[in-house]
N, CA, C and O atoms as a MOPAC input file, in Angstrom:
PM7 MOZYME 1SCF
protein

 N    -25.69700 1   -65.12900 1   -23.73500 1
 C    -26.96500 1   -64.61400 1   -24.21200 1
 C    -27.43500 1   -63.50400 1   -23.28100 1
 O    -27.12900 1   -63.59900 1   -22.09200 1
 N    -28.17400 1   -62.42300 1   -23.71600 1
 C    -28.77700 1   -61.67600 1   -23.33900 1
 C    -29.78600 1   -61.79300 1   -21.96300 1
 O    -30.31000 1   -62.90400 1   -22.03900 1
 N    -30.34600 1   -60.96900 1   -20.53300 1
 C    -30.53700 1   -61.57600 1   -20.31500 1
 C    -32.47800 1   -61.68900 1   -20.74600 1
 O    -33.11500 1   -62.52600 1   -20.10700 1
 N    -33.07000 1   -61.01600 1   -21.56600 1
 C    -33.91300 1   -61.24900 1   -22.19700 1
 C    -34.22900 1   -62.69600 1   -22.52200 1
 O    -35.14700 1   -63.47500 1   -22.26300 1
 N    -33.02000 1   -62.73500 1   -23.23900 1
 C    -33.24300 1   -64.13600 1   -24.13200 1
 C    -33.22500 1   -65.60900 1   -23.10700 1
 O    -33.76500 1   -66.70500 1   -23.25400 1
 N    -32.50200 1   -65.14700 1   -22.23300 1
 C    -32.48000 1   -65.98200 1   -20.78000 1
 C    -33.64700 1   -66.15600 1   -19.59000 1
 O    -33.85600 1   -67.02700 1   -18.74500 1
 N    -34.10400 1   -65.28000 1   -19.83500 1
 C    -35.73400 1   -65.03000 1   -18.78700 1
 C    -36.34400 1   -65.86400 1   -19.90300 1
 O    -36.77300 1   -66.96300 1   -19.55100 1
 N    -36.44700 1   -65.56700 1   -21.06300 1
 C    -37.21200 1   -66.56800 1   -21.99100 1
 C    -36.80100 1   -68.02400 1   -22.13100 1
 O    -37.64800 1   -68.91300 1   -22.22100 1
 N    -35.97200 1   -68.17300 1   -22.14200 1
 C    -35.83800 1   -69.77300 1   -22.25200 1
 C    -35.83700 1   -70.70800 1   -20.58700 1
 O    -36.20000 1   -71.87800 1   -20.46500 1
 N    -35.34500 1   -69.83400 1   -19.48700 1
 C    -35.88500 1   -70.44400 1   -18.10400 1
 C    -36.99600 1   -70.14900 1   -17.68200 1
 O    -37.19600 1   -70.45000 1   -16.50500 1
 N    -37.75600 1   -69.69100 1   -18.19300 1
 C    -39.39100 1   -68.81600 1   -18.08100 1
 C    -39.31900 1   -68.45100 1   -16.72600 1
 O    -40.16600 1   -68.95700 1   -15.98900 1
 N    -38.41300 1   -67.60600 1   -16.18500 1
 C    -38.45800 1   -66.79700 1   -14.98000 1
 C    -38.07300 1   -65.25100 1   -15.95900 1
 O    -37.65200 1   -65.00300 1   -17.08900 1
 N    -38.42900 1   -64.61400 1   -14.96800 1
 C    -38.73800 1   -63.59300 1   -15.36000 1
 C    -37.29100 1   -62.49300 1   -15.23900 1
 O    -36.29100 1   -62.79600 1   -14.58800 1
 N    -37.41000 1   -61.53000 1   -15.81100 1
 C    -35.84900 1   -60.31300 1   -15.54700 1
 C    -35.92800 1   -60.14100 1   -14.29300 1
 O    -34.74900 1   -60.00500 1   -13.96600 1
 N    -36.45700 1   -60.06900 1   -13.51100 1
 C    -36.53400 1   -59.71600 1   -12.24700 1
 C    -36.46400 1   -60.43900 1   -10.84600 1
 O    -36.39900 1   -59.97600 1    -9.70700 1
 N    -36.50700 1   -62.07000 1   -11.44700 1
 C    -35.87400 1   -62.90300 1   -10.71400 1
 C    -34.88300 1   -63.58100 1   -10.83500 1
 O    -34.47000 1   -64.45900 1   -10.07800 1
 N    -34.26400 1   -63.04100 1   -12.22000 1
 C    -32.94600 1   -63.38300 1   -12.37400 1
 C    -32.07400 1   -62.23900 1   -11.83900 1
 O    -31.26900 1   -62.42400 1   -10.92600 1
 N    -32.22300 1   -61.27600 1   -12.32300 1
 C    -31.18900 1   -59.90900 1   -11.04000 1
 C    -31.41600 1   -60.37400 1    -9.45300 1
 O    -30.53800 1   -60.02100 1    -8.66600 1
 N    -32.34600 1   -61.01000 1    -9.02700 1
 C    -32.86800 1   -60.97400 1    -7.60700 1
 C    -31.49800 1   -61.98300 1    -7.25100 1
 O    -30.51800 1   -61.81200 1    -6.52600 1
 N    -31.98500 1   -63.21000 1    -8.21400 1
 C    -30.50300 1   -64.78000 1    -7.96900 1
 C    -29.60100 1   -64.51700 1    -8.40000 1
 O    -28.93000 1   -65.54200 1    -8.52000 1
 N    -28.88000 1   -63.32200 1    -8.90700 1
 C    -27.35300 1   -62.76900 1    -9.46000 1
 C    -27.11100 1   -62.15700 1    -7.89000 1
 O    -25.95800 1   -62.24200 1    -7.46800 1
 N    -28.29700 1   -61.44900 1    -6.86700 1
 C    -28.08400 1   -60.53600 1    -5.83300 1
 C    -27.48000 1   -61.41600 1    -4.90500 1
 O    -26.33300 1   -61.32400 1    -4.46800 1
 N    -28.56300 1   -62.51500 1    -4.55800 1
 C    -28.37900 1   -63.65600 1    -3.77300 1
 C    -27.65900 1   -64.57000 1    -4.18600 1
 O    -28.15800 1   -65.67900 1    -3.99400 1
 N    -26.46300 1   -64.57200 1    -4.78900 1
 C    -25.85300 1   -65.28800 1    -5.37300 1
 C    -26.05000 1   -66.27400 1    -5.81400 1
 O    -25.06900 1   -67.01800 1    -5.79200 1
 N    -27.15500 1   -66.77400 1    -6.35300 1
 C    -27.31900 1   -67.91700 1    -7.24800 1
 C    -27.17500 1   -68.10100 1    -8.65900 1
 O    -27.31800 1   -69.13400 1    -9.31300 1
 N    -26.83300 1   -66.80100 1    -9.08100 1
 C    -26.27000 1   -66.50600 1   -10.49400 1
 C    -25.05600 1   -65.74500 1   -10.75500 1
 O    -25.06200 1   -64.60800 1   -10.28300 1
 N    -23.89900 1   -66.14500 1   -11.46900 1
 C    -22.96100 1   -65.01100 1   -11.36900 1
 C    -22.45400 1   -65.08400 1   -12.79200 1
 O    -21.35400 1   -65.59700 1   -13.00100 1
 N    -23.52700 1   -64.38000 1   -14.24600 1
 C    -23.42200 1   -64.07900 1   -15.15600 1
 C    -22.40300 1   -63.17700 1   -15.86200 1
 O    -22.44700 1   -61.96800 1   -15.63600 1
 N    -21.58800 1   -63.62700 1   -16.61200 1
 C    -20.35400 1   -63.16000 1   -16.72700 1
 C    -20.96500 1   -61.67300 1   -17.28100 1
 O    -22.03900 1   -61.26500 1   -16.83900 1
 N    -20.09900 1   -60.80200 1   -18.40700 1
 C    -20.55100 1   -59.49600 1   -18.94300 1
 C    -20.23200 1   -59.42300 1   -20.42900 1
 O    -19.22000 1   -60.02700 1   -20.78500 1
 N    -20.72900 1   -58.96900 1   -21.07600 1
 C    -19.91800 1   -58.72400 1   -22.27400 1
 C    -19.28700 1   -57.23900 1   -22.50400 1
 O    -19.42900 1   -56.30500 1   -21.71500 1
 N    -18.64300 1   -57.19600 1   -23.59900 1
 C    -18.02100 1   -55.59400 1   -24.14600 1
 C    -18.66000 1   -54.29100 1   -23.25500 1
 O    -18.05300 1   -53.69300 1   -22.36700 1
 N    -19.81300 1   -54.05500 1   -23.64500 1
 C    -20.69000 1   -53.41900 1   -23.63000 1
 C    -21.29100 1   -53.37000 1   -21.96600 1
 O    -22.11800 1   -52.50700 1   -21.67100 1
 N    -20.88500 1   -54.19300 1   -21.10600 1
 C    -21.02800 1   -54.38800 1   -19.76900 1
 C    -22.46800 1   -55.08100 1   -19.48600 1
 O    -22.86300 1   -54.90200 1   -18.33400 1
 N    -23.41800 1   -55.92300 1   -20.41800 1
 C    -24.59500 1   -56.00900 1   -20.34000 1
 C    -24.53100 1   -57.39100 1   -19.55400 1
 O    -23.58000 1   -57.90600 1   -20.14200 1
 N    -24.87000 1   -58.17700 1   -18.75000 1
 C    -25.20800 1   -59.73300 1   -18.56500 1
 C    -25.18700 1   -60.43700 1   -19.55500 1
 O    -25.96900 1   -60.13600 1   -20.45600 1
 N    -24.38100 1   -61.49400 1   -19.71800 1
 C    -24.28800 1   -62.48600 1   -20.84900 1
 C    -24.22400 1   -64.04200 1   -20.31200 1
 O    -23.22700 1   -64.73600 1   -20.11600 1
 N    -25.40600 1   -64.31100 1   -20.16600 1
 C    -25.52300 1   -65.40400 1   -19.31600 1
 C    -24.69900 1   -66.74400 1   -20.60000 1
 O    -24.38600 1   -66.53700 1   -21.77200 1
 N    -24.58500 1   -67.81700 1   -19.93100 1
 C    -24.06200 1   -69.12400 1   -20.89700 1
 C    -24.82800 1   -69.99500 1   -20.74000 1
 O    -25.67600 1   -69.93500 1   -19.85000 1
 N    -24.70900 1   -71.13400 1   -21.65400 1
 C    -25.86200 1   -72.09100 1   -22.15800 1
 C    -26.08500 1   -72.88900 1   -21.01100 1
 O    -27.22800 1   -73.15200 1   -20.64000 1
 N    -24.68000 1   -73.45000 1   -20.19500 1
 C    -24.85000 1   -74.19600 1   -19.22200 1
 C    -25.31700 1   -73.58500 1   -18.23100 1
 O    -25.56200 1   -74.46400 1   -17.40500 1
 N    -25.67000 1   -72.30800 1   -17.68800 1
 C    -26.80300 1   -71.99500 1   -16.84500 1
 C    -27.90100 1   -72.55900 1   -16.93300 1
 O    -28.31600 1   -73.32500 1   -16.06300 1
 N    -28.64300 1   -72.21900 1   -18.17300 1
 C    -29.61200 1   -73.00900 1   -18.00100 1
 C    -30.18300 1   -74.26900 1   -17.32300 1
 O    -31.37900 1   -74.25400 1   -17.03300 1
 N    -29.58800 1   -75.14700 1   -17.09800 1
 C    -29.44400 1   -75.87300 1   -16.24500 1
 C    -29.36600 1   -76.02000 1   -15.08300 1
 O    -29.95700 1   -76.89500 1   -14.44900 1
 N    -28.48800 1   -75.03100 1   -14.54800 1
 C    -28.53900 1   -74.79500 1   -13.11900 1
 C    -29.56400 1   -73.73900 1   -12.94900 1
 O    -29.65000 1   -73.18800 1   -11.85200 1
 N    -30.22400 1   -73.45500 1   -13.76200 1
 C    -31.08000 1   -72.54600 1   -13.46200 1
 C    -32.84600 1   -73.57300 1   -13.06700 1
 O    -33.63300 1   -73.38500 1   -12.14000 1
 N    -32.92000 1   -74.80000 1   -14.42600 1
 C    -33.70800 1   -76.05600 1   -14.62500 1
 C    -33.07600 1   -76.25500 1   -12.57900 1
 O    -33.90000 1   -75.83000 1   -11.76800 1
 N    -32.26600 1   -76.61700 1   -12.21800 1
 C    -32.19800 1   -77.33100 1   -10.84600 1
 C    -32.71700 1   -76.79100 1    -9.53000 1
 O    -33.20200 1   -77.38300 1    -8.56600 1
 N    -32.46800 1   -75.40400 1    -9.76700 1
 C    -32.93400 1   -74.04100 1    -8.42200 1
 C    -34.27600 1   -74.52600 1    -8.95500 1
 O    -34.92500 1   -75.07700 1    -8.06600 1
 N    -34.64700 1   -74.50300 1    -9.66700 1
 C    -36.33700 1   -74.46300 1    -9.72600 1
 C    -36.87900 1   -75.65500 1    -9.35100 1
 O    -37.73900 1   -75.75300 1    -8.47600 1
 N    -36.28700 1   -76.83400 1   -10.14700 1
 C    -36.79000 1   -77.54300 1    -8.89700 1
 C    -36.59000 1   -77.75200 1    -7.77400 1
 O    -37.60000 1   -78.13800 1    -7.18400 1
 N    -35.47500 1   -77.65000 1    -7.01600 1
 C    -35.06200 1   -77.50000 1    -5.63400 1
 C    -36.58400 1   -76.48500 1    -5.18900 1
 O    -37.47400 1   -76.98300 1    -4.49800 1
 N    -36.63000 1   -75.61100 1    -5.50800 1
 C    -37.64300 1   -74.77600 1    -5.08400 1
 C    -39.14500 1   -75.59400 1    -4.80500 1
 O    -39.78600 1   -75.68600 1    -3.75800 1
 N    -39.42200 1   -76.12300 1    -6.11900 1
 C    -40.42200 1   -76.77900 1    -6.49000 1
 C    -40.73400 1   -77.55300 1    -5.59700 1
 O    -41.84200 1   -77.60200 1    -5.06200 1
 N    -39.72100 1   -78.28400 1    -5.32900 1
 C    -39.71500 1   -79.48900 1    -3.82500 1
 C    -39.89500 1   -79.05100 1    -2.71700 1
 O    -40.11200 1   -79.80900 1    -1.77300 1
 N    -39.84300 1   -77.71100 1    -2.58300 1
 C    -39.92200 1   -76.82000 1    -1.28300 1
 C    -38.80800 1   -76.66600 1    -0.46700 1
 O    -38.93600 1   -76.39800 1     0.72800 1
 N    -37.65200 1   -76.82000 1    -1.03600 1
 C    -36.27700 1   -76.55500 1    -0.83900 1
 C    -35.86300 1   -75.01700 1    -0.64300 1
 O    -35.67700 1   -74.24700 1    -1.58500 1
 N    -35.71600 1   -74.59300 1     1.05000 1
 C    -35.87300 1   -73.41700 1     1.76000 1
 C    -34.67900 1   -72.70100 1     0.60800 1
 O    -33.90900 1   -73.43300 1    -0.01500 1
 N    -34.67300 1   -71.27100 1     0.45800 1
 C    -33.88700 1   -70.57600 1    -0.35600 1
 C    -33.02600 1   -70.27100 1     0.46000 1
 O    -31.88700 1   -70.18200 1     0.00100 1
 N    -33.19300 1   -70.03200 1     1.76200 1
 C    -31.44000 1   -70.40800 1     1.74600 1
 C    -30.46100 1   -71.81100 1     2.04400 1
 O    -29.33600 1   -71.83600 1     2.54200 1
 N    -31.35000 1   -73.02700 1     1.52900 1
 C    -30.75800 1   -74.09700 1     1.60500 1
 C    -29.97400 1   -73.94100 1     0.26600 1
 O    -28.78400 1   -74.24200 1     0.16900 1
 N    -30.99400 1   -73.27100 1    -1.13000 1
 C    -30.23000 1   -73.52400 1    -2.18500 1
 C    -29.19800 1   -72.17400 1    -2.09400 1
 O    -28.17000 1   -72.24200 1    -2.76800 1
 N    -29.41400 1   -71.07000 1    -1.36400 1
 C    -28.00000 1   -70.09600 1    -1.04600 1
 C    -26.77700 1   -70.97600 1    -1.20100 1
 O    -26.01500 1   -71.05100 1    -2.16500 1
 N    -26.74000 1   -71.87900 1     0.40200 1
 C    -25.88400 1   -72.66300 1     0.93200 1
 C    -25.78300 1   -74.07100 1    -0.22000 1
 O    -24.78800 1   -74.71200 1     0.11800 1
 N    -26.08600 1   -74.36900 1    -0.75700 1
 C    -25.63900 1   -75.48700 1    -1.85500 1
 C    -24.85700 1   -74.37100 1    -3.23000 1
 O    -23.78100 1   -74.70300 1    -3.72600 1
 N    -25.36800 1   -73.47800 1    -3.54400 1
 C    -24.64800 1   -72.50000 1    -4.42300 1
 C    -23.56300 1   -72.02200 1    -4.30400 1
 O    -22.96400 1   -71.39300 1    -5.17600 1
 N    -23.16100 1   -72.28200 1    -3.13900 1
 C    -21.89100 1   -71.52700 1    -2.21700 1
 C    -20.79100 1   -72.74000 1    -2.23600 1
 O    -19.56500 1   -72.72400 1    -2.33900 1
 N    -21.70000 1   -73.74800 1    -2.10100 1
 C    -20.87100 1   -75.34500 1    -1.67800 1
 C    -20.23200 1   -75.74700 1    -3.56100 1
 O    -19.13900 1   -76.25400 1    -3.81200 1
 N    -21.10400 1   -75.40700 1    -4.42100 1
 C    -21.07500 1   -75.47100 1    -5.81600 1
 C    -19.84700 1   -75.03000 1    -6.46200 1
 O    -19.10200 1   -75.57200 1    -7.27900 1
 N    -19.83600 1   -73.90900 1    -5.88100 1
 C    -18.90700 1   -72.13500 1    -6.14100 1
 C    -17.43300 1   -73.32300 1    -5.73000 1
 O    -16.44700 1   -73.28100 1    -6.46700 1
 N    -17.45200 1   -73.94800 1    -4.95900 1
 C    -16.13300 1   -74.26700 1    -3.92200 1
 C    -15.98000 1   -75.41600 1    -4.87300 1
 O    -15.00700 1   -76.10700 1    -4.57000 1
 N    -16.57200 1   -75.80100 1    -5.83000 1
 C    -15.71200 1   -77.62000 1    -6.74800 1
 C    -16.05700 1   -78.45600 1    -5.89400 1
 O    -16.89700 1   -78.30100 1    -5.00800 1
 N    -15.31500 1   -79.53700 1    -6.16400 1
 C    -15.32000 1   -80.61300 1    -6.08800 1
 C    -14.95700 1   -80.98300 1    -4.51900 1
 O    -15.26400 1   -82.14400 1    -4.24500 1
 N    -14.46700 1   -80.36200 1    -3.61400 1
 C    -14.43100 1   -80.70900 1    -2.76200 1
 C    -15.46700 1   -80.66800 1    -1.63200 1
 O    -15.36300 1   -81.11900 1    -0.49100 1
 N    -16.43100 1   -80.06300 1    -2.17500 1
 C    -17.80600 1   -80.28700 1    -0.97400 1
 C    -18.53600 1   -80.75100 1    -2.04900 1
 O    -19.34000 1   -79.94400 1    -2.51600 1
 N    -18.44300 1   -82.18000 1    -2.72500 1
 C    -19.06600 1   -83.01700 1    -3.02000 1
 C    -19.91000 1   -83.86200 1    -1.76300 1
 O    -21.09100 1   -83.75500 1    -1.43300 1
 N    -19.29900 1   -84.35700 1    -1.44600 1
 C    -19.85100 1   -85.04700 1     0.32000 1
 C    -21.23900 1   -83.50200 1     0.57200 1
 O    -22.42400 1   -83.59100 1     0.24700 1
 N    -20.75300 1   -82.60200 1     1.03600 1
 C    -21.47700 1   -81.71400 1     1.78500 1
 C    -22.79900 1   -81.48000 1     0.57400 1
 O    -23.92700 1   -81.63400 1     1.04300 1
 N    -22.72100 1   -81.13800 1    -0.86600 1
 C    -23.88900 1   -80.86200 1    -1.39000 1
 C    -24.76300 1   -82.26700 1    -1.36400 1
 O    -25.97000 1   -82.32300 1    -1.12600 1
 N    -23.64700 1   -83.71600 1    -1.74300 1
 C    -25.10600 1   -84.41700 1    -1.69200 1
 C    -25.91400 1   -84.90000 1     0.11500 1
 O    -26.99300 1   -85.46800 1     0.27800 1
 N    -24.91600 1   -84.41700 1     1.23200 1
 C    -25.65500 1   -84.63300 1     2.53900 1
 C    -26.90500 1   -83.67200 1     2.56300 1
 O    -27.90300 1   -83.96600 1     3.22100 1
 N    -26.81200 1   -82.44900 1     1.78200 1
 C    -27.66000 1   -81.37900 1     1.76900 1
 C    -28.85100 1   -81.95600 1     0.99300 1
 O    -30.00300 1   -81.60300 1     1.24600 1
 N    -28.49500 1   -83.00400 1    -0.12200 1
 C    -30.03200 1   -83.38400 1    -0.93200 1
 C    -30.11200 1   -84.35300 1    -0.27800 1
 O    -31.26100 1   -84.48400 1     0.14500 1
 N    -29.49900 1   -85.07100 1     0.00800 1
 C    -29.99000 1   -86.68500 1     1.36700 1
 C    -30.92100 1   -85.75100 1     1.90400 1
 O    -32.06100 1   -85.60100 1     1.46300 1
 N    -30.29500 1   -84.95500 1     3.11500 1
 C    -31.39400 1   -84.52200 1     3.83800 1
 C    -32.93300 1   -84.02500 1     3.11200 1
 O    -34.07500 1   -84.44700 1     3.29900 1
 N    -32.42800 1   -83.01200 1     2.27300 1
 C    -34.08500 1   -82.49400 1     1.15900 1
 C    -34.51700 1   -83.86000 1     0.81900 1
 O    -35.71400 1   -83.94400 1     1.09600 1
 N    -34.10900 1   -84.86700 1     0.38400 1
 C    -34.93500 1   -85.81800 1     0.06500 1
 C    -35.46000 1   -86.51100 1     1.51300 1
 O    -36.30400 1   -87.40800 1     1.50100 1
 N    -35.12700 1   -86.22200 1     2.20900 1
 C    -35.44200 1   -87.25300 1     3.21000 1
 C    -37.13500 1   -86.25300 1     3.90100 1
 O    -37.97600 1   -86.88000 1     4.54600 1
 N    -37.28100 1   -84.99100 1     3.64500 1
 C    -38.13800 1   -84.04900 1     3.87600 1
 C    -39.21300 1   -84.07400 1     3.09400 1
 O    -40.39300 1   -83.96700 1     3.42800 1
 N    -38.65500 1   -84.25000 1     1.81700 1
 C    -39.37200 1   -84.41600 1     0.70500 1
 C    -40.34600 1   -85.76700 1     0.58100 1
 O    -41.53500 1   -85.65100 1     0.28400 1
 N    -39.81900 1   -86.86000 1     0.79800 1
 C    -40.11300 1   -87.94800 1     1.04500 1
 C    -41.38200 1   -87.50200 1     2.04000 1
 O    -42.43700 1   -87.19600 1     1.48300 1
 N    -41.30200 1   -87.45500 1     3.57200 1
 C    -42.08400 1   -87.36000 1     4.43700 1
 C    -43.06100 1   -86.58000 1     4.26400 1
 O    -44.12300 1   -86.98800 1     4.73600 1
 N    -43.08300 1   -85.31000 1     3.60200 1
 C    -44.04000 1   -84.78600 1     3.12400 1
 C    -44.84400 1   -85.65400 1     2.18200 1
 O    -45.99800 1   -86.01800 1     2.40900 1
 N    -44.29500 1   -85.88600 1     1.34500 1
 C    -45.48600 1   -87.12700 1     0.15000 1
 C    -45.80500 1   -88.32200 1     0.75300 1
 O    -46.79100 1   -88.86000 1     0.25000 1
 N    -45.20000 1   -89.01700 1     1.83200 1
 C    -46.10600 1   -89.59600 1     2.74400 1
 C    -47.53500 1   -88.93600 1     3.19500 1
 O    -48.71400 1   -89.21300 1     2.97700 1
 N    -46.73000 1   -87.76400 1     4.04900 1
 C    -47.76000 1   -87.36800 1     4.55700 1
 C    -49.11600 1   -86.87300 1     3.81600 1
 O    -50.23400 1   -86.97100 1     4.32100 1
 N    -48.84500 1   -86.33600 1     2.56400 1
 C    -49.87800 1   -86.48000 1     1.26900 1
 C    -50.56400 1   -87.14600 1     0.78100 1
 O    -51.62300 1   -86.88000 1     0.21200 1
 N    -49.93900 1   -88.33800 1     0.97200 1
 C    -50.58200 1   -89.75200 1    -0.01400 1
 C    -51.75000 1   -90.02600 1     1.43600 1
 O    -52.89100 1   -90.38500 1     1.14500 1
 N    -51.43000 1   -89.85900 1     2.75800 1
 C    -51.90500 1   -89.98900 1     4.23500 1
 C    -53.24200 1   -89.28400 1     3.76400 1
 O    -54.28600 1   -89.92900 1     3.67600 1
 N    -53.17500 1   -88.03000 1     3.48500 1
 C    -54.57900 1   -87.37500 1     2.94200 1
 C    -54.99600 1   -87.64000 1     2.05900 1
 O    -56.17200 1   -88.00600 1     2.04100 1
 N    -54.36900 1   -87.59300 1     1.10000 1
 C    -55.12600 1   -88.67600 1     0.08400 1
 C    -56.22500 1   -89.38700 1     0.30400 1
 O    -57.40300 1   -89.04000 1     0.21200 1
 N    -55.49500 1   -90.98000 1     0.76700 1
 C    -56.42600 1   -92.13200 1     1.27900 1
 C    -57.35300 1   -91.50600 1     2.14000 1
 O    -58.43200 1   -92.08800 1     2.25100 1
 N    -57.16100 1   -90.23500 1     2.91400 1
 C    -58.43300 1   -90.07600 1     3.79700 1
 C    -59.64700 1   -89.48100 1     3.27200 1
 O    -60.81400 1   -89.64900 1     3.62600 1
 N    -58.99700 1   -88.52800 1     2.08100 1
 C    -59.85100 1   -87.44700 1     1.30500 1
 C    -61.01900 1   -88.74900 1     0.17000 1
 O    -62.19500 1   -88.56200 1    -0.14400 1
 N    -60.18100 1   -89.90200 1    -0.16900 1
 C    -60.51800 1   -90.97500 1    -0.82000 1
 C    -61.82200 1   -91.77600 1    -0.14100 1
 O    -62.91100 1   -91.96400 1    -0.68300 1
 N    -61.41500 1   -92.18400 1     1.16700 1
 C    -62.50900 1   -92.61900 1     2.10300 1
 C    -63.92300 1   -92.13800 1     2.24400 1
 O    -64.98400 1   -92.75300 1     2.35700 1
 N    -63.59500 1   -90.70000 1     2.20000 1
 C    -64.97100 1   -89.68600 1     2.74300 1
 C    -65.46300 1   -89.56500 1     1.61800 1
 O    -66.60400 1   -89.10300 1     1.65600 1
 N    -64.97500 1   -89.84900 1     0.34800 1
 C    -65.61100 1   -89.51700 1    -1.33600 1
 C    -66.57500 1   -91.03800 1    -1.25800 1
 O    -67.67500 1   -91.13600 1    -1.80300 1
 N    -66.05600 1   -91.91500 1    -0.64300 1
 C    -66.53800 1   -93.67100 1    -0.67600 1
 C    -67.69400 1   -93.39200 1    -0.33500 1
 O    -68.73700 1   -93.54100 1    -0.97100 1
 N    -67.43400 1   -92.75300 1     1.24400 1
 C    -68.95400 1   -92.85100 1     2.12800 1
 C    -69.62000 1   -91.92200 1     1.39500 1
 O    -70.75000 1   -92.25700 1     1.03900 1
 N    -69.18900 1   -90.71900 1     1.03200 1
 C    -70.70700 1   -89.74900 1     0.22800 1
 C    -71.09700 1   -90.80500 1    -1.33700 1
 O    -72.19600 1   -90.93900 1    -1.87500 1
 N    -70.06200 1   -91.28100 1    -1.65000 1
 C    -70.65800 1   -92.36100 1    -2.62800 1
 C    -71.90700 1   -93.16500 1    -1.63900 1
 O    -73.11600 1   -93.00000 1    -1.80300 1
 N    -71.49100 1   -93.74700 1    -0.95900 1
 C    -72.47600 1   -95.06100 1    -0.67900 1
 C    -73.84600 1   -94.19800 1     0.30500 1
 O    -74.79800 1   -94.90600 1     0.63400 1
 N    -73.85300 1   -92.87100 1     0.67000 1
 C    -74.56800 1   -92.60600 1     1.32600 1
 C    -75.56500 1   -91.84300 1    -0.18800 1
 O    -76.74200 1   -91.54500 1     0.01400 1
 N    -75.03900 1   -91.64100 1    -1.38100 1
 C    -75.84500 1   -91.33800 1    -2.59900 1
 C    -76.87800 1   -92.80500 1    -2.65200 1
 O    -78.00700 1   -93.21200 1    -2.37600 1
 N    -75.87100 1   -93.11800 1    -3.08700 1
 C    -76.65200 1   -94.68900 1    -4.25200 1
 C    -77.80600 1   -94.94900 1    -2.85700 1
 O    -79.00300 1   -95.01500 1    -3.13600 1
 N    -77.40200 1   -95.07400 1    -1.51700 1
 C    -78.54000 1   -95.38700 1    -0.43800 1
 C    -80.06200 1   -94.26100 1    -0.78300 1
 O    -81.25600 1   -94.56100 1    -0.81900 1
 N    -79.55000 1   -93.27200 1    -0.93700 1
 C    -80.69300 1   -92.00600 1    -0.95300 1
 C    -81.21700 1   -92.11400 1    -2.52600 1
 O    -82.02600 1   -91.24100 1    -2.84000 1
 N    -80.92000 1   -92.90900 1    -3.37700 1
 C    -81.08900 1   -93.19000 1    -4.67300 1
 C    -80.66500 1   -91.88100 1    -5.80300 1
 O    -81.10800 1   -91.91400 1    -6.95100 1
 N    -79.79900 1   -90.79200 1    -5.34500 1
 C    -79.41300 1   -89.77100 1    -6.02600 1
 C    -78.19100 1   -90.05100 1    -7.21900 1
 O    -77.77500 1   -89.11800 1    -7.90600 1

């Protein structure tokens, strides 16, 4: 597919798909005509960079997993030590979230109970 039709269905835009063809996270074959002709199963790996991203997964962690990808089956071990670790980051961060949370939760309690006291 075109890569029009491809910015539209991963809702990233033309311009961050040439950016991840630069940085190698895309390597869209061509057609006749020499235009980008991306394939269906991109999409998908395109659905995964984003969330990798989403999670806050450094860009060149997903460089280095794209590279490990590129190589098959034999840095199986190495891509999933690479999401062990992101998850293990990931994790600690939403600790550390849920941590504010409960605190942001607390201080809503006391301006509660310091209302209903002032009769507001």
């Amino acid at each position: 597919m075109r890569i029009q039709t491809f910015a539209a269905l991963t809702g990233l835009s033309v311009h961050t798909l040439r950016y991840y063809e630069k940085i190698g996270l895309l390597h869209p074959g061509r057609n006749a005509s020499g235009h980008r002709d991306y394939r269906e199963n991109e999409v998908e790996w395109i659905s995964f960079i984003k969330r990798l991203k989403e999670t806050g997964m450094p860009l060149e962690a997903i460089q280095r997993y794209a590279r490990l990808r590129s190589q098959g089956n034999s840095t199986l071990a190495e891509r999933r030590m690479l999401l062990a670790h992101h998850a293990d980051r990931l994790a600690q961060r939403l600790a550390e979230q849920q941590a504010h949370l409960i605190q942001l939760e607390a201080k809503m309690a006391w301006y509660d109970g310091e209302l209903l006291k002032n009769g507001a």
